[in-house]
mmCIF file of C-alpha atoms and ligand atoms in Angstrom:
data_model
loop_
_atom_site.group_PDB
_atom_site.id
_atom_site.type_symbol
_atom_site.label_atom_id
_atom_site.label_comp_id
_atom_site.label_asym_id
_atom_site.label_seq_id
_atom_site.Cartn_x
_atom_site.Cartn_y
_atom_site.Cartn_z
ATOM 1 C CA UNK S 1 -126.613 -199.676 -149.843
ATOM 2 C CA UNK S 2 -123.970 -202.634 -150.435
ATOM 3 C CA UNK S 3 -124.928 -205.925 -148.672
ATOM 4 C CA UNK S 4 -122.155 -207.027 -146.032
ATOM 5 C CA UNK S 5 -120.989 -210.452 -146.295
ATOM 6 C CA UNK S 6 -121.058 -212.650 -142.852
ATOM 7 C CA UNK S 7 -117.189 -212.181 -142.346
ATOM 8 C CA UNK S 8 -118.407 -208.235 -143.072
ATOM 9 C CA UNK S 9 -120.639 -208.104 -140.758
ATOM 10 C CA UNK S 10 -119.094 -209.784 -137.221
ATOM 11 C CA UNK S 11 -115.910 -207.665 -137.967
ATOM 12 C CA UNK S 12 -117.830 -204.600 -138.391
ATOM 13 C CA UNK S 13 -120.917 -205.322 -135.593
ATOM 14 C CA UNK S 14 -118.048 -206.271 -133.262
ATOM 15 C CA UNK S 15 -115.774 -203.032 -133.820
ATOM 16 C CA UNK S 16 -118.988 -201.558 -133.496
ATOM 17 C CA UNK S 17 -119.835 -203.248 -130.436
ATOM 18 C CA UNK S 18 -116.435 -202.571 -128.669
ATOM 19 C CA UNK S 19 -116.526 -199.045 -129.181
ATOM 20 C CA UNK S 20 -120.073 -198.580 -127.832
ATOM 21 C CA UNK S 21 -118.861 -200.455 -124.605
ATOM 22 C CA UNK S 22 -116.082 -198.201 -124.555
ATOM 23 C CA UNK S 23 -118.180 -194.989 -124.972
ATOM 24 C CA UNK S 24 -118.467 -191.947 -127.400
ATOM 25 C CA UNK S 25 -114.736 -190.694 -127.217
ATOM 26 C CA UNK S 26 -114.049 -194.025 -129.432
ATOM 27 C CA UNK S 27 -117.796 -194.091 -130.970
ATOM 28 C CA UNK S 28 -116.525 -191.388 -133.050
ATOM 29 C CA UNK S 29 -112.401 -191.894 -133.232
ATOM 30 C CA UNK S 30 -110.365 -194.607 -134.422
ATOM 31 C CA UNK S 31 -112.119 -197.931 -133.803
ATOM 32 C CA UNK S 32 -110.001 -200.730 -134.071
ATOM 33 C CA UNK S 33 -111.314 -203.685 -136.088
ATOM 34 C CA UNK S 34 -111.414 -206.293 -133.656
ATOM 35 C CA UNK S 35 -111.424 -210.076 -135.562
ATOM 36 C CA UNK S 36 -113.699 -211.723 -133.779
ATOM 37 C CA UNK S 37 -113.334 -215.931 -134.585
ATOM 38 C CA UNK S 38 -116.839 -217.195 -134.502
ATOM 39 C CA UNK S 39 -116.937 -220.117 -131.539
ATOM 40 C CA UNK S 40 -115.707 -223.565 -132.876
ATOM 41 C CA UNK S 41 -115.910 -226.676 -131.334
ATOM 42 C CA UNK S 42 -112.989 -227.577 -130.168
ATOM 43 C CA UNK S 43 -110.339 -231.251 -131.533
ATOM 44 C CA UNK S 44 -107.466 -232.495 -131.433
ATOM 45 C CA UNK S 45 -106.772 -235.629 -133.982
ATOM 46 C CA UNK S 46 -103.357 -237.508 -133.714
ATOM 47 C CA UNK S 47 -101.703 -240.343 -135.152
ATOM 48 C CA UNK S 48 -103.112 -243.634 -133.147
ATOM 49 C CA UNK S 49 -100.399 -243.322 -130.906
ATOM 50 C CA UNK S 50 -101.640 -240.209 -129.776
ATOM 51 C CA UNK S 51 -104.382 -242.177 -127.994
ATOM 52 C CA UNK S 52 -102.503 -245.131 -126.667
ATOM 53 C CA UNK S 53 -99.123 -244.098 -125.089
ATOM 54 C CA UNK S 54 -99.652 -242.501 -121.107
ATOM 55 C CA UNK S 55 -95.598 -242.659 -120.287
ATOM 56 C CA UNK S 56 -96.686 -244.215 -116.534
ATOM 57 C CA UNK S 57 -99.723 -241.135 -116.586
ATOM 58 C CA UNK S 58 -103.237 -241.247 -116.620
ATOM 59 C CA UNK S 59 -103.685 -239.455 -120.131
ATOM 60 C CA UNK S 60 -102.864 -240.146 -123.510
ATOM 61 C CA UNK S 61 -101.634 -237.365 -125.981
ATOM 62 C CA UNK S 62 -104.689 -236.229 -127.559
ATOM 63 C CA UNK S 63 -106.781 -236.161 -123.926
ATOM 64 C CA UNK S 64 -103.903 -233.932 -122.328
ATOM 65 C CA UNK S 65 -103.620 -231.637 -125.271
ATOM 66 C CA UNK S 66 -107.954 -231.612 -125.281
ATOM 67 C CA UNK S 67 -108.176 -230.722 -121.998
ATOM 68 C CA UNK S 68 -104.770 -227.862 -122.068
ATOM 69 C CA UNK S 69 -106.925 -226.128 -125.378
ATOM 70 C CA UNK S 70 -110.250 -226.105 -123.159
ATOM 71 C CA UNK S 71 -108.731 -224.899 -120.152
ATOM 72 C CA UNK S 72 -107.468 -221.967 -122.699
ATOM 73 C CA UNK S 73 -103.801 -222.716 -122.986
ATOM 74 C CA UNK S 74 -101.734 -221.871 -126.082
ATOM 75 C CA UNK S 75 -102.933 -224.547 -128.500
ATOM 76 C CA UNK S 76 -99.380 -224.866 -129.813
ATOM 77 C CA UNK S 77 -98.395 -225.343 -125.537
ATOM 78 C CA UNK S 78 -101.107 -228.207 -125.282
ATOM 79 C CA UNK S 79 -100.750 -230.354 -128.337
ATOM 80 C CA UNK S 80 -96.750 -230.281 -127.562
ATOM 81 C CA UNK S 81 -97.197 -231.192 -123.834
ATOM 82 C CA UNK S 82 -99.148 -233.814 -125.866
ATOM 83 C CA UNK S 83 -96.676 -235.174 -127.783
ATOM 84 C CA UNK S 84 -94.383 -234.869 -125.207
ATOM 85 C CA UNK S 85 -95.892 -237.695 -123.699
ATOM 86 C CA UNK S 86 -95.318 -240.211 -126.564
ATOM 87 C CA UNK S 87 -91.353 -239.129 -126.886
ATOM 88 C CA UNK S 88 -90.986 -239.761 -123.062
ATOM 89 C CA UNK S 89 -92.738 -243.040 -123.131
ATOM 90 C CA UNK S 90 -89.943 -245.667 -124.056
ATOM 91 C CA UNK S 91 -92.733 -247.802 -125.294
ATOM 92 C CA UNK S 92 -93.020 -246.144 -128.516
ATOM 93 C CA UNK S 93 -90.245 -246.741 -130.865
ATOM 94 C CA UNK S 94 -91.225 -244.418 -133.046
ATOM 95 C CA UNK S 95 -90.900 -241.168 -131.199
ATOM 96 C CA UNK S 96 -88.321 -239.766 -128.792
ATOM 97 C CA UNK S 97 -86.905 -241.725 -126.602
ATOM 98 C CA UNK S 98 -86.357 -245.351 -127.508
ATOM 99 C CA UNK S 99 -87.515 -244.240 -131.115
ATOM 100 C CA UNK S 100 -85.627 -247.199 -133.053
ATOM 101 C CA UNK S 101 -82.613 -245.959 -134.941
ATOM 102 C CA UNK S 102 -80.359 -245.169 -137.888
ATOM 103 C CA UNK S 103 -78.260 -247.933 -139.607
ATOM 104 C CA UNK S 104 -75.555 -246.792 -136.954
ATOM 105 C CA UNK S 105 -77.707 -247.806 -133.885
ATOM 106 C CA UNK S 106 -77.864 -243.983 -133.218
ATOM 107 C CA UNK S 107 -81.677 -242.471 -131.971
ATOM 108 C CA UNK S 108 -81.284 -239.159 -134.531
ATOM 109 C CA UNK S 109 -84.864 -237.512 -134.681
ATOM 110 C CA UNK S 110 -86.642 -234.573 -136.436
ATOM 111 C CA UNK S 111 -89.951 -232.672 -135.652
ATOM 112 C CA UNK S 112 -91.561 -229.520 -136.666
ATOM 113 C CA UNK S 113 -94.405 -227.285 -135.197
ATOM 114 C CA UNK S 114 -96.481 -224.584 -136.450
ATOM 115 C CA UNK S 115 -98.656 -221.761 -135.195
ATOM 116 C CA UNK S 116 -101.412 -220.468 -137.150
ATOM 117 C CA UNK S 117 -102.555 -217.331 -135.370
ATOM 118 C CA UNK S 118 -98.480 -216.414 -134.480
ATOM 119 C CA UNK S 119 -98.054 -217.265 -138.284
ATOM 120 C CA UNK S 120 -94.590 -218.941 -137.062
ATOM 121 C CA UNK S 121 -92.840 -222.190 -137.437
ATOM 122 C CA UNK S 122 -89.764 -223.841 -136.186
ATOM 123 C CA UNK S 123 -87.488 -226.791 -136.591
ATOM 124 C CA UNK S 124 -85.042 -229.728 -136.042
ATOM 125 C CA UNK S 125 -83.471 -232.655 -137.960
ATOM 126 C CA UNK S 126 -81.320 -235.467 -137.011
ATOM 127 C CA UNK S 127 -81.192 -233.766 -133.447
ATOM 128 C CA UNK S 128 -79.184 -236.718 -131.213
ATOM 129 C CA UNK S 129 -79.429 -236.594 -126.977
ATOM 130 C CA UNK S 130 -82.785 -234.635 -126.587
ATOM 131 C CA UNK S 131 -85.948 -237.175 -125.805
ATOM 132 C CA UNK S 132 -87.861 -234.559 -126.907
ATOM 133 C CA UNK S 133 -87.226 -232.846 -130.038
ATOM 134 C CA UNK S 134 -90.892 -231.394 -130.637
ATOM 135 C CA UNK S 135 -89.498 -228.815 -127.475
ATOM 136 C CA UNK S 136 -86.539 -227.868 -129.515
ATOM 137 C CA UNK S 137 -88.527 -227.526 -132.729
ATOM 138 C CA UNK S 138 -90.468 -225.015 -130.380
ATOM 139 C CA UNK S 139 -87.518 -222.842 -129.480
ATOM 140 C CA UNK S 140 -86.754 -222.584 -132.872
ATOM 141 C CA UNK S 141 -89.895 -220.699 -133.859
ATOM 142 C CA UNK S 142 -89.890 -218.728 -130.660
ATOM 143 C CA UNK S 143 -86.024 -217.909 -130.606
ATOM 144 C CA UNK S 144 -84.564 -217.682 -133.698
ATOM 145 C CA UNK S 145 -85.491 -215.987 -137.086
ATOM 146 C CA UNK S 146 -84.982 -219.295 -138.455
ATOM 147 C CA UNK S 147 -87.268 -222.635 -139.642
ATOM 148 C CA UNK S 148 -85.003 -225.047 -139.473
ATOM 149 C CA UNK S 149 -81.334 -226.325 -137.721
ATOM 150 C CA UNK S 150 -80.524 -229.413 -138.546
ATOM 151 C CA UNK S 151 -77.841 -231.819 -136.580
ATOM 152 C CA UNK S 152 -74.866 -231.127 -134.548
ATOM 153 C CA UNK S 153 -76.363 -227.198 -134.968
ATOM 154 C CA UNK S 154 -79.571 -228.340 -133.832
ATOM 155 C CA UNK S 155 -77.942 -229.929 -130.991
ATOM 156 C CA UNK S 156 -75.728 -226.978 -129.726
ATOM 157 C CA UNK S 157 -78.653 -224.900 -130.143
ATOM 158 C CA UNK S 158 -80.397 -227.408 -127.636
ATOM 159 C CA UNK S 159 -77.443 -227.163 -125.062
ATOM 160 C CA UNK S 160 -77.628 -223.474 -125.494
ATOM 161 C CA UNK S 161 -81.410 -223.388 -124.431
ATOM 162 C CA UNK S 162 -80.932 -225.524 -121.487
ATOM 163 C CA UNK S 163 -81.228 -228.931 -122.188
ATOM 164 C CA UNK S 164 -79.630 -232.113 -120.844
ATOM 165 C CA UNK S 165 -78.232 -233.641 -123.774
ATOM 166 C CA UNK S 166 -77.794 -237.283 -123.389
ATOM 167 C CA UNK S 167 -75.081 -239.602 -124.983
ATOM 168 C CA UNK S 168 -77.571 -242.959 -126.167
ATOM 169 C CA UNK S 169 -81.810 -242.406 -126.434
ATOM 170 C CA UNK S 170 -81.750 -246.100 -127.233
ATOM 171 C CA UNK S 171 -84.103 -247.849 -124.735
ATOM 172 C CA UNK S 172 -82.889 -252.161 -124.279
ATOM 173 C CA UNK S 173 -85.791 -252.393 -126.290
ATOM 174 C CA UNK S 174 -84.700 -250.244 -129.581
ATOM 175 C CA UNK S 175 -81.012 -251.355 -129.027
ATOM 176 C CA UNK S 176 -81.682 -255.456 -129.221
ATOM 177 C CA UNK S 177 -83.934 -254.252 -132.142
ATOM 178 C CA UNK S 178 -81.141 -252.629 -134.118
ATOM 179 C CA UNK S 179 -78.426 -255.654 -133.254
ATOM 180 C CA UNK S 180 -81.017 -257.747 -134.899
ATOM 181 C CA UNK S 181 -81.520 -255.913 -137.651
ATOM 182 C CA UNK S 182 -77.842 -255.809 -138.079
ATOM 183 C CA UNK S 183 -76.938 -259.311 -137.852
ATOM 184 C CA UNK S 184 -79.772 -259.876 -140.518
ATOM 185 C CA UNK S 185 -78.987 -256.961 -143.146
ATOM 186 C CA UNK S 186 -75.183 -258.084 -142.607
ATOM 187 C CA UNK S 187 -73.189 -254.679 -143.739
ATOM 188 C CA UNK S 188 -70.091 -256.510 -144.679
ATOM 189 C CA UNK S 189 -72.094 -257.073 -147.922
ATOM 190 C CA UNK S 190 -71.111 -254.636 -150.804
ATOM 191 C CA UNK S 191 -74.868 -254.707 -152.026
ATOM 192 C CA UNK S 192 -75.432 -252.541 -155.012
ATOM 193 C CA UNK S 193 -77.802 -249.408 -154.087
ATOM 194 C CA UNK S 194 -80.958 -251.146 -155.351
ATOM 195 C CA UNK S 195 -80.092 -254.685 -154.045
ATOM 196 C CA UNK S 196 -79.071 -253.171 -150.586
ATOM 197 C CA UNK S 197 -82.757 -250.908 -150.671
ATOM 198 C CA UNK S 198 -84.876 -253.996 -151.121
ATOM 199 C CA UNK S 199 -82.711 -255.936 -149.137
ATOM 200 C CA UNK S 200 -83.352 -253.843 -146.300
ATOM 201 C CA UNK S 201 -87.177 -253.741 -147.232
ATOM 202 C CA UNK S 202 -86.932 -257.735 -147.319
ATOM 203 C CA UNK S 203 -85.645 -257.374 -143.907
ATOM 204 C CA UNK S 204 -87.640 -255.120 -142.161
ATOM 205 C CA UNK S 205 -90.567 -256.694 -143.647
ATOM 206 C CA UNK S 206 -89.193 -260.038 -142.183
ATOM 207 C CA UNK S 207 -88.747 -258.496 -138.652
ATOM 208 C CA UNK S 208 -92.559 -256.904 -139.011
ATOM 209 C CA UNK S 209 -93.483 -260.710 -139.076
ATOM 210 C CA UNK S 210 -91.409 -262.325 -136.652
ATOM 211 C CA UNK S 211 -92.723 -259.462 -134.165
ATOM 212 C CA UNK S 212 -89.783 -257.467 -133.806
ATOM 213 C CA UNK S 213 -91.001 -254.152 -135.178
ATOM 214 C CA UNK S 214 -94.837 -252.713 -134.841
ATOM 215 C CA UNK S 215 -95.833 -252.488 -138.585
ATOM 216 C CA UNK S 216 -97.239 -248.316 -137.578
ATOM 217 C CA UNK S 217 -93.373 -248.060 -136.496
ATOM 218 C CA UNK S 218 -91.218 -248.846 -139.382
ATOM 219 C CA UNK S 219 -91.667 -245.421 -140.003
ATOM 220 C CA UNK S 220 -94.012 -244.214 -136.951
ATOM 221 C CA UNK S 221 -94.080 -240.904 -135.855
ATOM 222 C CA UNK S 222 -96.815 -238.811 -134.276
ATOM 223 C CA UNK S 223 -98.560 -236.021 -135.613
ATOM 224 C CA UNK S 224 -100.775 -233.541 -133.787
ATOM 225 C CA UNK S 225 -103.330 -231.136 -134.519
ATOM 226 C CA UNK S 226 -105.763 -229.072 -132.683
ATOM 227 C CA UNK S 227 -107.978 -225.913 -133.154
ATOM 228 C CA UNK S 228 -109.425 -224.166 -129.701
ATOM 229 C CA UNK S 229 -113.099 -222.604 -128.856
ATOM 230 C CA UNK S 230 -111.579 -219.488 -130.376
ATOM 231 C CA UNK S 231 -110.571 -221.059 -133.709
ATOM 232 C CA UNK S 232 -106.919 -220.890 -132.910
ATOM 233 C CA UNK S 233 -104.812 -223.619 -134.882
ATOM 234 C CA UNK S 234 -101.731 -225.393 -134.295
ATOM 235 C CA UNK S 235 -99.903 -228.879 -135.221
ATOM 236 C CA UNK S 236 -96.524 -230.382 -134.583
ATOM 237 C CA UNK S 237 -95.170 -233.558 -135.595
ATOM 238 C CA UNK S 238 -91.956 -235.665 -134.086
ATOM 239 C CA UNK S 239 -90.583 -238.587 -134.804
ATOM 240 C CA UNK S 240 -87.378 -241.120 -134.763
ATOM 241 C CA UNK S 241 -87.941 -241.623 -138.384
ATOM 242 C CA UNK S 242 -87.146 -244.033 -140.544
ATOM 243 C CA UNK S 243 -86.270 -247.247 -138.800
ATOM 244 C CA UNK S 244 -82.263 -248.000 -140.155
ATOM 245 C CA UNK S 245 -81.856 -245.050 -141.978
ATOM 246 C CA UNK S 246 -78.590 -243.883 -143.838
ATOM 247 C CA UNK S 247 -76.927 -241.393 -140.547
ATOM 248 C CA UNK S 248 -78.082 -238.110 -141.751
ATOM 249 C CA UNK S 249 -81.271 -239.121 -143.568
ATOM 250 C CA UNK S 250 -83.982 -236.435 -143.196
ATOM 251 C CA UNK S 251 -87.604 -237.651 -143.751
ATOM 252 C CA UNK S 252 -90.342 -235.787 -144.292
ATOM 253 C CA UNK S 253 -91.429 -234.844 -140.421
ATOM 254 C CA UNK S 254 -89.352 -231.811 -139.692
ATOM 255 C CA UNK S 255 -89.825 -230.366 -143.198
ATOM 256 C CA UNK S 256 -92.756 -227.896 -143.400
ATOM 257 C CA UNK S 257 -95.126 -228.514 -145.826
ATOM 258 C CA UNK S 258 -94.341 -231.471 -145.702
ATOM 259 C CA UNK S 259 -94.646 -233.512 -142.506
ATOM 260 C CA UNK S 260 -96.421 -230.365 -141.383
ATOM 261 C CA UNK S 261 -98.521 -227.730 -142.646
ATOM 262 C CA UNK S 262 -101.090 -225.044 -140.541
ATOM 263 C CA UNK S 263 -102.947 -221.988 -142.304
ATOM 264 C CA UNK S 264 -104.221 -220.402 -139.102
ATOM 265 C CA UNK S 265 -106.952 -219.002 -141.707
ATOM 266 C CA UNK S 266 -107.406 -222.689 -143.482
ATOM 267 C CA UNK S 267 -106.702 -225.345 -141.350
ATOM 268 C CA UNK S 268 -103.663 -228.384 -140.358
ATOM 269 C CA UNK S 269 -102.715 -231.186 -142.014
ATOM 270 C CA UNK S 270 -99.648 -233.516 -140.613
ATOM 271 C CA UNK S 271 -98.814 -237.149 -141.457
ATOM 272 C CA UNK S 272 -97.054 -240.337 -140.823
ATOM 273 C CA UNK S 273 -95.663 -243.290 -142.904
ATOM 274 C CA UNK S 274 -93.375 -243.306 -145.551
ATOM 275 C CA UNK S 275 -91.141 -239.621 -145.654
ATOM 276 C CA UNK S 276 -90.202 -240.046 -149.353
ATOM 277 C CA UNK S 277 -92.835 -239.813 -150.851
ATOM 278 C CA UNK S 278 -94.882 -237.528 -148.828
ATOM 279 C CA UNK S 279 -91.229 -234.803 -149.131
ATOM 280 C CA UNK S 280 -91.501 -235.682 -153.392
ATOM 281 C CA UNK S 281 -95.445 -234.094 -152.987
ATOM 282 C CA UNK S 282 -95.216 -232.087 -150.366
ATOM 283 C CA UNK S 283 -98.730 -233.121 -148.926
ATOM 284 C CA UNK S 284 -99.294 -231.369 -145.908
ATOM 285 C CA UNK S 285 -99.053 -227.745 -147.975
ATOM 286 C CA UNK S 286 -101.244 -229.401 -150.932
ATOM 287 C CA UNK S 287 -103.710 -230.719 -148.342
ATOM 288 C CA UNK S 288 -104.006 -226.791 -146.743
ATOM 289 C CA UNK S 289 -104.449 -225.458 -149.941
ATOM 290 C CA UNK S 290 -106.869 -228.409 -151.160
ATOM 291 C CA UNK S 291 -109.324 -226.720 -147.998
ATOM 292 C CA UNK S 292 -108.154 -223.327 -148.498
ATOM 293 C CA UNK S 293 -110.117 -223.743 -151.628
ATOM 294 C CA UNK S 294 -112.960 -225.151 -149.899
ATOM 295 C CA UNK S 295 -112.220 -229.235 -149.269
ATOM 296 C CA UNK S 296 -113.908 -230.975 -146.805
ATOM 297 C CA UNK S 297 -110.117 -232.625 -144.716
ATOM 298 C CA UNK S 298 -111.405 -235.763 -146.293
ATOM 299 C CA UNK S 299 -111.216 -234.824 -149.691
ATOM 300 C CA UNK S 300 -108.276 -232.842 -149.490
ATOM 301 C CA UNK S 301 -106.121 -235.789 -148.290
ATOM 302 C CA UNK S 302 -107.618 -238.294 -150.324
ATOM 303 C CA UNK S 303 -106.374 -235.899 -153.178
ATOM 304 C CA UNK S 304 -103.030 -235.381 -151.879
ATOM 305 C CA UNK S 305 -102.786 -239.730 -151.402
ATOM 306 C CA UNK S 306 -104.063 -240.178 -154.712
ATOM 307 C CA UNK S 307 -100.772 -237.728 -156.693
ATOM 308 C CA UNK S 308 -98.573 -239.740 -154.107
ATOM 309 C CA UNK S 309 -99.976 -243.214 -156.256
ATOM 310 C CA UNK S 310 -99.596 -241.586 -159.516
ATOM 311 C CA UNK S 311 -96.133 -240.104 -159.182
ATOM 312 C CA UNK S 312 -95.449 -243.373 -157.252
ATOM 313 C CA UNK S 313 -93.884 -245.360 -160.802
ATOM 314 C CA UNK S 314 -90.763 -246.929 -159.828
ATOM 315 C CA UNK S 315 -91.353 -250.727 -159.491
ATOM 316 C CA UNK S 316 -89.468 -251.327 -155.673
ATOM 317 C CA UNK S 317 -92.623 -249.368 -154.368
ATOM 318 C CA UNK S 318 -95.264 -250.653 -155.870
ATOM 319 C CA UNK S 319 -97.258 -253.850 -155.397
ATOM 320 C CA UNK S 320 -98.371 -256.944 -156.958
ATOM 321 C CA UNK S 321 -101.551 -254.826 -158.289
ATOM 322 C CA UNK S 322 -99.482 -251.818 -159.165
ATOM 323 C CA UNK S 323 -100.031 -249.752 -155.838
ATOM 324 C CA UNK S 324 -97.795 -247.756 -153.609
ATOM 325 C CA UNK S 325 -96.581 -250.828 -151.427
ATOM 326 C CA UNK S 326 -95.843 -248.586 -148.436
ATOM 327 C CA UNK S 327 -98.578 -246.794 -145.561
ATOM 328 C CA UNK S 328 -98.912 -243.037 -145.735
ATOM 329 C CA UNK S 329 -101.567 -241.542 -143.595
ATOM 330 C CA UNK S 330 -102.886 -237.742 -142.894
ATOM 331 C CA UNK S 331 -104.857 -236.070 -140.272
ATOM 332 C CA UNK S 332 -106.150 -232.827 -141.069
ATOM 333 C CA UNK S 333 -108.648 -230.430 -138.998
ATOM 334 C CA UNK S 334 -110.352 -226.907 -141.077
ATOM 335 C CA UNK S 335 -110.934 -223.527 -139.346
ATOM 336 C CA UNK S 336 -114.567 -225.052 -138.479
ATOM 337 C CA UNK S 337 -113.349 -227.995 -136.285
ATOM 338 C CA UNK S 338 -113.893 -230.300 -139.324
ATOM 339 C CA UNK S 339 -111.277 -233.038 -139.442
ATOM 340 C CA UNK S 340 -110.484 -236.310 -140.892
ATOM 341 C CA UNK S 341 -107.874 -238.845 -140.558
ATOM 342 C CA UNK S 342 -106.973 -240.307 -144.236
ATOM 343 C CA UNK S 343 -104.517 -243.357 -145.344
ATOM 344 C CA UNK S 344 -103.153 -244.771 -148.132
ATOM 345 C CA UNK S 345 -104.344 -247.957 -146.433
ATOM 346 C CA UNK S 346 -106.517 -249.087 -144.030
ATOM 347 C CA UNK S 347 -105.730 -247.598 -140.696
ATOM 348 C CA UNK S 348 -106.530 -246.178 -137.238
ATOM 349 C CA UNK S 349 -105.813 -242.672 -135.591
ATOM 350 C CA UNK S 350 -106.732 -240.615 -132.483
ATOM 351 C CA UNK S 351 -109.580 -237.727 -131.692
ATOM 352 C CA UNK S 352 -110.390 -236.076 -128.809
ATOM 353 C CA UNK S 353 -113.866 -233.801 -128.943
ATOM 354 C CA UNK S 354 -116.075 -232.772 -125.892
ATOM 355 C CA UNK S 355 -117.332 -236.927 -125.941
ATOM 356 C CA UNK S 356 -113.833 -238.142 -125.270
ATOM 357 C CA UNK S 357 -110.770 -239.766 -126.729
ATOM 358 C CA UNK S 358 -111.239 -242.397 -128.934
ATOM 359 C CA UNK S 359 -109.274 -244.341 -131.730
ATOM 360 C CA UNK S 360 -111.409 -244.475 -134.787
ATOM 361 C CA UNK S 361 -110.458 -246.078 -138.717
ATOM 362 C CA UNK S 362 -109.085 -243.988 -140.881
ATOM 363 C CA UNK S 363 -111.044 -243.282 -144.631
ATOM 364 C CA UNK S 364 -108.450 -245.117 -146.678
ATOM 365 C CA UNK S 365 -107.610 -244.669 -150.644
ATOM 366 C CA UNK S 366 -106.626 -248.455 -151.106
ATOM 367 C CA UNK S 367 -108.154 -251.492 -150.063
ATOM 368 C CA UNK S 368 -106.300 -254.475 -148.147
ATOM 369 C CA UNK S 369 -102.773 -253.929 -146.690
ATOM 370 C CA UNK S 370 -99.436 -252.330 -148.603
ATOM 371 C CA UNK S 371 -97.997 -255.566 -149.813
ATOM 372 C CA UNK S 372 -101.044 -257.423 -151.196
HETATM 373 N N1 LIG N 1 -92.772 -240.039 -141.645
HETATM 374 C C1 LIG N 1 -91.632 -240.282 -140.900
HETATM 375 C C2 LIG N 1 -90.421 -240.485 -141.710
HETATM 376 O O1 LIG N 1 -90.472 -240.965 -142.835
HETATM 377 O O2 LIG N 1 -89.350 -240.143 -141.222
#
């Protein structure tokens, strides 16, 4: 007689189990196979922000979305009434509202979400007027055949499905922040493409140190990933992007694969930090396939962060001992509730389990900070 496997046996015990329960007429008929995920422990990980922003509340991203996914809501439904909370909260210039903005002054952000069991996905890019464009990325999945709308498109679509579309997410806060950043950059000056890139670099850097900018929110962001009791797994991620970016400039946060990946079979991975060179490697998909081959989330993102430092060769982004001089950071969850937050350099980011939130450090590939 051929041995069953483990996954063999629950799927056929449990078919069998349903149809006794449902009595001989099925004992004997057409039995469906019922999947039966074995019981996980439930998390949600996030970016740090995901455990410090409460938008005037009493809960922080990762404790709402924790406590939606164990009260059985749709874990795509809690982890973006999460995120929801960081776009909303002006305080965060990274996300949403009062995210800081493009070299115009104008708030243009992107998100994308996933769904593993639905096997769907849907998103935006460079959306203007919407505080919170991790809803939008939602409708996209649920009411359109396609991934992505990007833009004026993604705004329409917006207006179409309801929402107040507003003429200026700057907060004071992210508007005095971009005037500064403009009388400093000066764009009278015909820099040269390379001159003006580490000119701006110089300059943000500057404004890092004189306090103007949170170093997490140069490029900020939040990403958010849970799985449920049931093994159910979902992640979005939504940002403001690049701080000063060219008017158009897509980073890697709305792309999937990219700023975004979920195998409801395999597990999430999402990230924050520098776009560029997360879109060149496409590290949320490599990190999913890193565990669909039987990673630890650990080890699959230190992989992933370790081809962003070798096909990182162009001397602008590298430091004084030859490393990527910019943060990159992933947080990644498997189908058994492991997870791991990961960074190109030293870091924090957000869990929530049965014990609680907490902020925790991050396993980084690099020691010290970016620009050693
Ligand atoms: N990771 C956010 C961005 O680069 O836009």
């Amino acid at each position: 007689m051929k041995k069953l496997n483990r996954r063999e046996f629950v799927q056929t015990t449990t078919a069998a189990g349903v149809a006794a329960a449902a009595g001989p007429a099925t004992l004997f008929g057409q039995a469906p196979t019922v999947m039966t995920p074995k019981s996980v422990k439930p998390v949600v990980v996030s970016s740090a922000n995901g455990n410090r922003y409460k938008n005037g509340g009493t809960k922080t991203c990762v404790e709402t979305a924790f406590g939606l996914i164990t009260s059985g809501s749709d874990v795509l439904d809690a982890l973006i009434a999460g995120v929801n909370i960081v776009e909303l909260d002006p305080e965060d210039s990274s996300v949403g509202y009062g995210g800081l903005p493009n070299a115009d002054g104008v708030v243009q952000l992107d998100s994308c979400c996933m769904h593993g069991p639905k096997k769907r996905a849907g998103g935006v890019a460079e959306i203007e007027g919407v505080r919170t464009p991790s809803k939008v990325a939602q409708l996209v999945m649920d009411q359109t055949d396609h991934h992505l709308l990007v833009g004026k498109g993604a705004q329409d679509f917006a207006r179409n499905m309801g929402f107040k579309i507003e003429d200026d997410l700057n907060t004071e806060k992210s508007r005095k922040a971009w005037l500064e950043w403009k009388r400093r950059t000066d764009p009278l000056h015909y820099l040269s493409p390379k001159d003006r890139d580490s000119a701006h670099h110089r300059v943000a850097m500057e404004m890092i140190a004189d306090g103007w900018i949170d170093p997490e929110h140069y490029y900020g962001t939040i990403n958010c990933d849970g799985i449920s009791p049931k093994g159910e797994i979902c992640g979005v991620t939504t940002t403001s992007g690049l701080s000063w970016k060219i008017p158009g400039r897509a980073g890697d946060s709305p792309i999937l694969g990219a700023g975004l990946y979920v195998d409801g079979d395999v597990g999430a991975a999402g990230s924050t930090g520098r776009g560029e060179a997360n879109l060149y490697n496409l590290c949320s998909f490599v990190i999913v396939d890193e565990m669909r081959r039987g990673a630890h989330p650990k080890d699959a993102a230190l992989t992933a962060l370790k081809r962003v430092a070798k096909n990182t060769i162009e001397k602008r982004l590298l430091n004084a001992k030859g490393q990527p001089n910019f943060g990159l950071n992933f947080y990644c969850l498997n189908a058994k509730g492991e997870y791991a937050g990961v960074a190109m350099y030293q870091s924090t980011y957000a869990v929530c389990t049965e014990n609680g939130a907490q902020t925790v450090p991050m396993e980084a590939l690099f020691e010290g900070r970016p620009t050693d």
